[in-house]
mmCIF file of C-alpha atoms in Angstrom:
data_model
loop_
_atom_site.group_PDB
_atom_site.id
_atom_site.type_symbol
_atom_site.label_atom_id
_atom_site.label_comp_id
_atom_site.label_asym_id
_atom_site.label_seq_id
_atom_site.Cartn_x
_atom_site.Cartn_y
_atom_site.Cartn_z
ATOM 1 C CA MET A 128 174.234 39.487 120.171
ATOM 2 C CA THR A 129 174.782 42.886 118.613
ATOM 3 C CA ARG A 130 172.742 45.887 119.555
ATOM 4 C CA SER A 131 171.068 46.056 116.135
ATOM 5 C CA SER A 132 169.930 42.412 116.185
ATOM 6 C CA THR A 133 168.233 42.868 119.545
ATOM 7 C CA ILE A 134 166.027 45.398 117.806
ATOM 8 C CA LEU A 135 165.765 43.666 114.446
ATOM 9 C CA LEU A 136 164.775 40.221 115.694
ATOM 10 C CA PRO A 137 161.683 41.338 117.599
ATOM 11 C CA ALA A 138 160.833 43.644 114.693
ATOM 12 C CA ALA A 139 161.081 40.732 112.254
ATOM 13 C CA ALA A 140 158.960 38.559 114.486
ATOM 14 C CA LEU A 141 156.379 41.298 114.754
ATOM 15 C CA ALA A 142 156.358 41.734 110.970
ATOM 16 C CA LEU A 143 155.895 37.989 110.531
ATOM 17 C CA VAL A 144 152.930 37.917 112.890
ATOM 18 C CA ALA A 145 151.428 40.991 111.234
ATOM 19 C CA GLY A 146 151.930 39.393 107.835
ATOM 20 C CA ILE A 147 150.113 36.242 108.900
ATOM 21 C CA VAL A 148 147.247 38.219 110.381
ATOM 22 C CA ILE A 149 146.871 40.537 107.392
ATOM 23 C CA GLY A 150 147.399 37.684 104.936
ATOM 24 C CA GLY A 151 144.696 35.699 106.656
ATOM 25 C CA LEU A 152 142.364 38.644 106.283
ATOM 26 C CA VAL A 153 142.993 39.653 102.693
ATOM 27 C CA LEU A 154 144.384 36.656 100.833
ATOM 28 C CA PRO A 155 141.937 34.317 99.086
ATOM 29 C CA ARG A 156 140.802 31.432 101.204
ATOM 30 C CA ASP A 157 138.769 28.362 100.423
ATOM 31 C CA VAL A 158 135.050 28.818 100.879
ATOM 32 C CA GLU A 159 132.772 25.950 101.834
ATOM 33 C CA VAL A 160 129.853 26.217 99.425
ATOM 34 C CA GLU A 161 126.584 25.800 101.273
ATOM 35 C CA SER A 162 123.948 27.189 98.909
ATOM 36 C CA ALA A 163 124.818 24.927 95.981
ATOM 37 C CA THR A 164 125.806 21.403 95.104
ATOM 38 C CA LEU A 165 129.121 21.400 93.245
ATOM 39 C CA LEU A 166 129.662 19.049 90.324
ATOM 40 C CA SER A 167 133.279 18.262 89.660
ATOM 41 C CA PRO A 168 134.446 18.106 86.923
ATOM 42 C CA GLY A 169 130.961 19.034 85.790
ATOM 43 C CA ARG A 170 128.309 17.388 83.659
ATOM 44 C CA PRO A 171 128.681 18.021 79.919
ATOM 45 C CA LEU A 172 125.669 19.678 78.297
ATOM 46 C CA PRO A 173 123.937 17.934 75.402
ATOM 47 C CA ALA A 174 123.720 19.598 72.006
ATOM 48 C CA PHE A 175 120.682 21.895 72.050
ATOM 49 C CA GLU A 176 119.228 24.863 70.218
ATOM 50 C CA LEU A 177 117.154 27.558 71.884
ATOM 51 C CA VAL A 178 115.971 30.820 70.285
ATOM 52 C CA ARG A 179 116.861 34.348 71.413
ATOM 53 C CA GLU A 180 114.956 37.593 71.069
ATOM 54 C CA ASP A 181 116.545 38.415 67.698
ATOM 55 C CA ALA A 182 115.610 34.913 66.442
ATOM 56 C CA SER A 183 119.238 33.805 66.538
ATOM 57 C CA ALA A 184 120.074 30.411 67.967
ATOM 58 C CA PHE A 185 121.413 29.921 71.475
ATOM 59 C CA THR A 186 123.442 26.720 71.520
ATOM 60 C CA ARG A 187 125.918 24.930 73.747
ATOM 61 C CA ALA A 188 128.739 26.909 72.112
ATOM 62 C CA ASP A 189 127.209 30.125 73.468
ATOM 63 C CA PHE A 190 128.001 28.973 76.996
ATOM 64 C CA GLU A 191 131.712 28.600 76.178
ATOM 65 C CA GLY A 192 134.044 31.252 77.535
ATOM 66 C CA ASP A 193 131.749 32.685 80.224
ATOM 67 C CA TRP A 194 130.153 31.558 83.445
ATOM 68 C CA SER A 195 126.354 31.511 83.193
ATOM 69 C CA LEU A 196 123.499 31.212 85.655
ATOM 70 C CA VAL A 197 120.439 29.587 84.084
ATOM 71 C CA PHE A 198 116.925 29.604 85.504
ATOM 72 C CA PHE A 199 113.985 27.860 83.851
ATOM 73 C CA GLY A 200 110.542 29.395 84.347
ATOM 74 C CA PHE A 201 107.745 31.221 82.528
ATOM 75 C CA THR A 202 106.501 34.800 82.420
ATOM 76 C CA HIS A 203 102.948 33.974 83.610
ATOM 77 C CA CYS A 204 104.486 32.853 86.905
ATOM 78 C CA PRO A 205 103.563 35.400 89.597
ATOM 79 C CA ASP A 206 105.511 34.172 92.596
ATOM 80 C CA ILE A 207 108.658 32.074 92.306
ATOM 81 C CA CYS A 208 109.923 33.288 88.909
ATOM 82 C CA PRO A 209 109.909 37.046 89.603
ATOM 83 C CA ALA A 210 111.163 36.423 93.154
ATOM 84 C CA THR A 211 114.075 34.363 91.817
ATOM 85 C CA LEU A 212 114.913 36.949 89.143
ATOM 86 C CA GLU A 213 114.864 39.717 91.784
ATOM 87 C CA THR A 214 117.227 37.588 93.873
ATOM 88 C CA LEU A 215 119.565 37.017 90.924
ATOM 89 C CA ALA A 216 119.539 40.758 90.163
ATOM 90 C CA ALA A 217 120.483 41.471 93.786
ATOM 91 C CA VAL A 218 123.225 38.811 93.621
ATOM 92 C CA LYS A 219 124.608 40.452 90.480
ATOM 93 C CA ARG A 220 124.611 43.899 92.126
ATOM 94 C CA ARG A 221 126.375 42.427 95.164
ATOM 95 C CA LEU A 222 129.084 40.784 93.027
ATOM 96 C CA GLU A 223 129.579 44.008 91.062
ATOM 97 C CA SER A 224 129.891 46.124 94.200
ATOM 98 C CA GLU A 225 132.479 43.701 95.635
ATOM 99 C CA GLY A 226 134.480 43.715 92.401
ATOM 100 C CA ASP A 227 133.862 39.983 91.966
ATOM 101 C CA PRO A 228 133.421 38.286 88.582
ATOM 102 C CA VAL A 229 129.797 38.367 87.413
ATOM 103 C CA PRO A 230 128.176 35.507 85.490
ATOM 104 C CA ARG A 231 125.740 35.928 82.637
ATOM 105 C CA VAL A 232 122.111 35.337 83.670
ATOM 106 C CA LEU A 233 119.847 33.457 81.260
ATOM 107 C CA PHE A 234 116.093 32.982 81.863
ATOM 108 C CA ALA A 235 114.832 30.136 79.709
ATOM 109 C CA SER A 236 111.068 29.782 79.320
ATOM 110 C CA VAL A 237 109.540 26.325 79.593
ATOM 111 C CA ASP A 238 106.261 27.790 78.237
ATOM 112 C CA PRO A 239 106.999 28.566 74.568
ATOM 113 C CA GLU A 240 103.268 28.484 73.792
ATOM 114 C CA ARG A 241 102.761 31.785 75.632
ATOM 115 C CA ASP A 242 106.329 33.131 75.818
ATOM 116 C CA ASP A 243 107.886 34.157 72.537
ATOM 117 C CA PRO A 244 111.565 35.161 72.699
ATOM 118 C CA GLY A 245 110.733 38.896 72.571
ATOM 119 C CA THR A 246 108.308 38.613 75.482
ATOM 120 C CA ILE A 247 110.903 36.807 77.560
ATOM 121 C CA ALA A 248 113.613 39.355 76.769
ATOM 122 C CA ASP A 249 111.318 42.255 77.756
ATOM 123 C CA TYR A 250 110.430 40.395 80.913
ATOM 124 C CA VAL A 251 113.962 39.673 82.123
ATOM 125 C CA ARG A 252 115.326 43.154 81.310
ATOM 126 C CA TYR A 253 112.918 44.542 83.909
ATOM 127 C CA PHE A 254 114.967 42.789 86.580
ATOM 128 C CA ASP A 255 118.384 43.677 85.127
ATOM 129 C CA PRO A 256 119.183 45.199 81.724
ATOM 130 C CA ALA A 257 121.927 42.626 81.137
ATOM 131 C CA PHE A 258 119.742 39.572 81.762
ATOM 132 C CA GLN A 259 119.080 37.432 78.694
ATOM 133 C CA GLY A 260 116.053 35.384 77.712
ATOM 134 C CA ALA A 261 115.512 32.397 75.444
ATOM 135 C CA THR A 262 113.078 29.627 74.707
ATOM 136 C CA GLY A 263 112.653 26.933 72.094
ATOM 137 C CA THR A 264 110.397 24.254 70.757
ATOM 138 C CA PRO A 265 109.040 21.892 73.402
ATOM 139 C CA GLU A 266 111.360 19.224 71.986
ATOM 140 C CA ALA A 267 114.409 21.494 72.241
ATOM 141 C CA ILE A 268 113.569 22.497 75.804
ATOM 142 C CA GLU A 269 113.016 18.879 76.751
ATOM 143 C CA ALA A 270 116.341 17.833 75.214
ATOM 144 C CA LEU A 271 118.190 20.370 77.357
ATOM 145 C CA THR A 272 116.235 20.173 80.609
ATOM 146 C CA ARG A 273 116.277 16.370 80.717
ATOM 147 C CA GLU A 274 120.077 16.352 80.821
ATOM 148 C CA LEU A 275 120.145 19.105 83.433
ATOM 149 C CA GLY A 276 117.712 17.392 85.788
ATOM 150 C CA ILE A 277 115.113 20.121 85.247
ATOM 151 C CA ILE A 278 111.452 19.074 85.181
ATOM 152 C CA SER A 279 108.526 21.034 83.756
ATOM 153 C CA ALA A 280 104.894 20.113 83.196
ATOM 154 C CA LYS A 281 101.787 21.940 82.050
ATOM 155 C CA VAL A 282 98.940 21.777 84.594
ATOM 156 C CA TRP A 283 95.408 22.969 83.731
ATOM 157 C CA ASN A 284 93.023 24.479 86.277
ATOM 158 C CA GLU A 285 89.673 22.843 87.105
ATOM 159 C CA ASP A 286 87.635 24.456 84.306
ATOM 160 C CA ARG A 287 90.565 24.254 81.870
ATOM 161 C CA SER A 288 90.436 28.001 81.306
ATOM 162 C CA ALA A 289 94.098 28.505 82.134
ATOM 163 C CA TYR A 290 97.219 26.543 82.900
ATOM 164 C CA THR A 291 100.302 26.908 84.994
ATOM 165 C CA MET A 292 103.687 25.273 84.687
ATOM 166 C CA ASP A 293 105.160 23.116 87.420
ATOM 167 C CA HIS A 294 108.907 23.458 87.100
ATOM 168 C CA SER A 295 112.178 22.910 88.907
ATOM 169 C CA ALA A 296 113.161 26.072 90.750
ATOM 170 C CA SER A 297 116.897 25.351 90.930
ATOM 171 C CA VAL A 298 119.342 27.861 89.498
ATOM 172 C CA LEU A 299 122.070 26.190 87.445
ATOM 173 C CA LEU A 300 125.652 27.365 87.046
ATOM 174 C CA ILE A 301 127.216 26.529 83.696
ATOM 175 C CA GLY A 302 130.989 26.840 83.464
ATOM 176 C CA PRO A 303 133.004 28.442 80.638
ATOM 177 C CA ASP A 304 133.654 24.850 79.545
ATOM 178 C CA ALA A 305 129.873 24.477 78.859
ATOM 179 C CA ARG A 306 129.510 21.973 81.694
ATOM 180 C CA LEU A 307 126.988 22.053 84.517
ATOM 181 C CA ARG A 308 129.191 23.007 87.473
ATOM 182 C CA ALA A 309 126.791 23.730 90.317
ATOM 183 C CA VAL A 310 123.110 23.560 91.230
ATOM 184 C CA PHE A 311 121.663 26.186 93.564
ATOM 185 C CA SER A 312 118.560 24.744 95.184
ATOM 186 C CA THR A 313 115.733 26.642 96.859
ATOM 187 C CA PRO A 314 115.346 28.762 98.850
ATOM 188 C CA HIS A 315 117.552 31.225 97.002
ATOM 189 C CA ARG A 316 119.115 33.824 99.315
ATOM 190 C CA VAL A 317 121.222 36.736 98.123
ATOM 191 C CA GLU A 318 124.065 36.629 100.676
ATOM 192 C CA PRO A 319 125.082 32.955 100.533
ATOM 193 C CA MET A 320 124.527 32.786 96.778
ATOM 194 C CA ALA A 321 126.779 35.799 96.099
ATOM 195 C CA ARG A 322 129.481 34.504 98.449
ATOM 196 C CA ASP A 323 129.441 31.010 96.968
ATOM 197 C CA LEU A 324 129.349 32.259 93.370
ATOM 198 C CA ALA A 325 132.345 34.508 93.948
ATOM 199 C CA ALA A 326 134.239 31.551 95.420
ATOM 200 C CA ILE A 327 133.330 29.209 92.571
ATOM 201 C CA LEU A 328 134.198 31.694 89.832
ATOM 202 C CA GLU A 329 137.520 32.470 91.537
ATOM 203 C CA GLY A 330 138.369 28.789 92.055
ATOM 204 C CA ARG A 331 138.206 29.041 95.861
ATOM 205 C CA ALA A 332 135.158 26.835 96.366
ATOM 206 C CA VAL A 333 135.183 23.543 98.202
ATOM 207 C CA PRO A 334 132.152 21.371 98.935
ATOM 208 C CA ALA A 335 130.646 21.864 102.374
ATOM 209 C CA ALA A 336 131.841 19.177 104.775
ATOM 210 C CA PRO A 337 129.221 16.487 105.465
ATOM 211 C CA GLY A 338 127.098 17.644 108.351
ATOM 212 C CA GLY A 339 129.090 20.861 107.967
ATOM 213 C CA THR A 340 129.344 23.991 109.968
ATOM 214 C CA GLY A 341 125.921 25.093 108.867
ATOM 215 C CA MET B 192 85.460 73.104 115.124
ATOM 216 C CA ARG B 193 82.860 70.659 116.289
ATOM 217 C CA SER B 194 81.600 70.937 119.859
ATOM 218 C CA PRO B 195 82.671 68.365 122.463
ATOM 219 C CA ALA B 196 79.061 67.255 122.702
ATOM 220 C CA VAL B 197 78.985 66.275 119.026
ATOM 221 C CA LEU B 198 82.245 64.358 119.424
ATOM 222 C CA LEU B 199 80.931 62.563 122.487
ATOM 223 C CA ALA B 200 77.751 61.671 120.669
ATOM 224 C CA ALA B 201 79.739 60.317 117.750
ATOM 225 C CA LEU B 202 81.883 58.240 120.106
ATOM 226 C CA ALA B 203 78.778 56.911 121.806
ATOM 227 C CA VAL B 204 77.330 55.857 118.456
ATOM 228 C CA LEU B 205 80.575 54.141 117.508
ATOM 229 C CA ALA B 206 80.817 52.367 120.850
ATOM 230 C CA GLY B 207 77.179 51.377 120.629
ATOM 231 C CA THR B 208 77.677 49.718 117.271
ATOM 232 C CA GLY B 209 80.709 47.879 118.519
ATOM 233 C CA MET B 210 82.993 49.672 116.127
ATOM 234 C CA LEU B 211 85.217 51.554 118.549
ATOM 235 C CA ALA B 212 87.776 48.812 119.029
ATOM 236 C CA ALA B 213 88.020 48.407 115.300
ATOM 237 C CA CYS B 214 88.893 51.980 114.441
ATOM 238 C CA GLN B 215 92.653 51.538 114.192
ATOM 239 C CA PRO B 216 93.707 51.722 110.519
ATOM 240 C CA ASP B 217 95.137 48.186 110.604
ATOM 241 C CA SER B 218 92.062 46.503 112.035
ATOM 242 C CA PRO B 219 88.883 47.775 110.449
ATOM 243 C CA THR B 220 87.253 44.443 111.286
ATOM 244 C CA GLY B 221 87.058 43.421 114.943
ATOM 245 C CA GLY B 222 90.117 41.478 115.994
ATOM 246 C CA ILE B 223 91.263 40.794 112.440
ATOM 247 C CA ALA B 224 94.342 42.650 111.272
ATOM 248 C CA VAL B 225 96.519 42.697 108.194
ATOM 249 C CA GLN B 226 100.230 43.398 108.542
ATOM 250 C CA ASP B 227 102.864 44.229 105.915
ATOM 251 C CA PRO B 228 100.728 43.943 102.806
ATOM 252 C CA TRP B 229 102.484 44.330 99.460
ATOM 253 C CA ILE B 230 102.010 43.461 95.837
ATOM 254 C CA ARG B 231 104.912 42.395 93.691
ATOM 255 C CA ALA B 232 105.816 44.840 90.928
ATOM 256 C CA VAL B 233 106.327 42.835 87.741
ATOM 257 C CA PRO B 234 107.339 43.660 84.159
ATOM 258 C CA PRO B 235 104.710 45.469 82.041
ATOM 259 C CA SER B 236 104.355 42.394 79.818
ATOM 260 C CA ALA B 237 103.348 40.169 82.738
ATOM 261 C CA SER B 238 99.709 39.153 83.062
ATOM 262 C CA ALA B 239 99.758 38.052 86.688
ATOM 263 C CA THR B 240 101.386 39.008 89.916
ATOM 264 C CA ALA B 241 101.217 38.059 93.564
ATOM 265 C CA GLY B 242 100.045 39.782 96.738
ATOM 266 C CA TYR B 243 101.422 39.112 100.199
ATOM 267 C CA PHE B 244 100.412 39.948 103.776
ATOM 268 C CA VAL B 245 100.147 38.543 107.255
ATOM 269 C CA LEU B 246 96.628 37.985 108.571
ATOM 270 C CA GLU B 247 96.132 37.985 112.331
ATOM 271 C CA ASN B 248 92.958 36.393 113.604
ATOM 272 C CA GLY B 249 92.337 37.854 117.037
ATOM 273 C CA SER B 250 88.574 37.607 116.634
ATOM 274 C CA GLY B 251 88.109 34.640 118.971
ATOM 275 C CA GLU B 252 86.593 32.427 116.287
ATOM 276 C CA ASP B 253 87.930 30.599 113.261
ATOM 277 C CA LEU B 254 88.084 32.672 110.095
ATOM 278 C CA VAL B 255 87.559 31.269 106.636
ATOM 279 C CA LEU B 256 88.955 33.400 103.834
ATOM 280 C CA GLU B 257 86.840 32.633 100.795
ATOM 281 C CA ALA B 258 87.241 35.334 98.191
ATOM 282 C CA VAL B 259 89.444 38.226 97.210
ATOM 283 C CA THR B 260 88.848 41.286 95.086
ATOM 284 C CA ALA B 261 91.252 44.095 94.273
ATOM 285 C CA ALA B 262 90.757 47.449 92.585
ATOM 286 C CA GLY B 263 91.825 47.413 88.939
ATOM 287 C CA ILE B 264 92.434 43.654 89.040
ATOM 288 C CA ARG B 265 90.300 41.519 86.712
ATOM 289 C CA ARG B 266 90.493 38.388 88.835
ATOM 290 C CA ALA B 267 92.009 37.642 92.216
ATOM 291 C CA GLU B 268 92.490 34.140 93.590
ATOM 292 C CA ILE B 269 94.110 32.469 96.562
ATOM 293 C CA HIS B 270 97.038 30.318 95.498
ATOM 294 C CA GLU B 271 99.692 28.244 97.133
ATOM 295 C CA THR B 272 103.195 27.568 95.929
ATOM 296 C CA THR B 273 104.703 24.356 97.198
ATOM 297 C CA MET B 274 108.134 22.896 96.650
ATOM 298 C CA ALA B 275 108.664 19.153 96.411
ATOM 299 C CA ASP B 276 112.024 17.692 95.383
ATOM 300 C CA GLY B 277 113.020 21.082 94.007
ATOM 301 C CA VAL B 278 109.943 21.298 91.774
ATOM 302 C CA MET B 279 107.723 24.363 92.201
ATOM 303 C CA ARG B 280 103.986 23.764 92.038
ATOM 304 C CA MET B 281 101.250 26.372 92.240
ATOM 305 C CA ARG B 282 97.616 25.533 92.912
ATOM 306 C CA ARG B 283 94.453 27.507 93.574
ATOM 307 C CA LEU B 284 92.931 27.201 97.033
ATOM 308 C CA ASP B 285 89.140 27.438 97.493
ATOM 309 C CA SER B 286 89.546 28.852 100.980
ATOM 310 C CA VAL B 287 92.004 29.306 103.802
ATOM 311 C CA THR B 288 90.977 28.726 107.426
ATOM 312 C CA ILE B 289 92.790 30.763 110.057
ATOM 313 C CA PRO B 290 92.030 29.277 113.493
ATOM 314 C CA ALA B 291 91.087 31.647 116.304
ATOM 315 C CA GLY B 292 94.122 33.339 117.799
ATOM 316 C CA GLU B 293 96.430 32.301 114.979
ATOM 317 C CA THR B 294 98.308 34.157 112.281
ATOM 318 C CA ALA B 295 98.481 33.157 108.623
ATOM 319 C CA ALA B 296 101.362 34.321 106.447
ATOM 320 C CA PHE B 297 100.856 34.898 102.752
ATOM 321 C CA ALA B 298 104.458 35.102 101.602
ATOM 322 C CA PRO B 299 106.727 34.463 98.585
ATOM 323 C CA GLY B 300 107.112 30.747 97.990
ATOM 324 C CA GLY B 301 103.939 29.901 99.924
ATOM 325 C CA ARG B 302 100.327 31.024 100.070
ATOM 326 C CA HIS B 303 99.717 34.212 98.132
ATOM 327 C CA LEU B 304 97.087 36.171 96.266
ATOM 328 C CA MET B 305 97.250 35.639 92.523
ATOM 329 C CA LEU B 306 96.179 38.773 90.690
ATOM 330 C CA PHE B 307 95.326 38.778 86.993
ATOM 331 C CA ALA B 308 95.021 41.954 84.930
ATOM 332 C CA ASP B 309 95.880 43.132 81.458
ATOM 333 C CA ALA B 310 97.714 46.108 82.957
ATOM 334 C CA LEU B 311 99.134 45.354 86.379
ATOM 335 C CA PRO B 312 99.883 48.183 88.830
ATOM 336 C CA ALA B 313 103.349 49.723 88.650
ATOM 337 C CA ALA B 314 105.879 49.993 91.463
ATOM 338 C CA GLY B 315 105.121 52.957 93.693
ATOM 339 C CA SER B 316 101.350 52.708 93.355
ATOM 340 C CA ALA B 317 98.930 51.041 95.760
ATOM 341 C CA VAL B 318 95.974 48.713 95.356
ATOM 342 C CA THR B 319 92.897 48.405 97.565
ATOM 343 C CA VAL B 320 92.411 44.739 98.391
ATOM 344 C CA GLU B 321 89.258 43.275 99.948
ATOM 345 C CA LEU B 322 89.285 39.921 101.712
ATOM 346 C CA ALA B 323 85.852 38.321 102.054
ATOM 347 C CA PHE B 324 85.272 35.816 104.835
ATOM 348 C CA ALA B 325 82.706 33.028 105.083
ATOM 349 C CA ASP B 326 80.830 34.835 107.880
ATOM 350 C CA GLY B 327 80.209 37.793 105.598
ATOM 351 C CA ARG B 328 82.856 40.065 107.017
ATOM 352 C CA VAL B 329 85.009 41.982 104.565
ATOM 353 C CA LEU B 330 88.440 43.362 105.388
ATOM 354 C CA ALA B 331 89.775 46.112 103.116
ATOM 355 C CA PHE B 332 93.336 47.389 103.090
ATOM 356 C CA GLU B 333 95.800 49.242 100.912
ATOM 357 C CA ALA B 334 98.720 47.222 99.553
ATOM 358 C CA PRO B 335 101.718 49.111 98.192
ATOM 359 C CA VAL B 336 103.202 47.840 94.925
ATOM 360 C CA ARG B 337 106.933 47.300 95.132
ATOM 361 C CA ARG B 338 109.812 45.206 93.937
ATOM 362 C CA GLY B 339 111.486 42.731 96.212
ATOM 363 C CA ALA B 340 113.353 39.449 96.364
ATOM 364 C CA ASP B 341 111.452 38.258 99.421
#
């Protein structure tokens, strides 16, 4: 063995070990998604037509090309809806600060009787200026929500002076192929949601193993 | 500067009326305390928001919360959000019983105050809330208005 190889071999071995360690730290790795149920290859959306603030239509084609988070609710909702929108705003800020891809966020009202598209747009911009709002006729909302597994129902109070809306509180992830790709169920937490979203949008997501690591 | 005698007299009056133990800011009513009150700041177009707090019943007897009023709020009710199969439901509660020695949380996604007003308070302000109990006691506290995910 030459003098130079006695130096080079340990140096090469050291570099290899360092490379593995650093690579393990910085290279993308699969992430077990725990805050959402993944749908692969995804459920196709039906044809639908909602209405945006400027009265233009929001259709299935508008989902194509971008990832979108969709949450169904109503602006007279004092608890879950604003809490969820605050969470989604915090998730967006987290993704932005990490340099991760950021999905569009769409708040769709299931209460078109009280929420016109302008009201919804004003409402969602409070949480983040880039958030979008839409609604539609009851028939149009029903056509979309039925296929997405989203339920909503009007419930009157005892003296019928006011009503609330029961509704599914899941946050849906629509892929750039306009398919339902993941369902985030409650409770929505910023940290796991941001981590799982980043993994899904970067193609590093795998379903959590059954009875997984928790 | 008041004389020590005046202070002592005042203390004696307070002790005599049973109010001394209740003089801490967080427990104006004997043994009942409110922790971490806050009201959710919502968009200006919203007509309702929610109030949250933790109510500690150290009074030695069951407490029944029956009514709520809040300054500048047209109507205040006790509501409960429940989640069943992923569906959010919200219902009004007539009353909430807090057993002696127990603590009741009013928190996002659960029991909360539902506050209706045409102009809801903005973030950074505060609202005086009064909880009225079945035994006639009233507990008043200041709740800051702020944004928050939970």
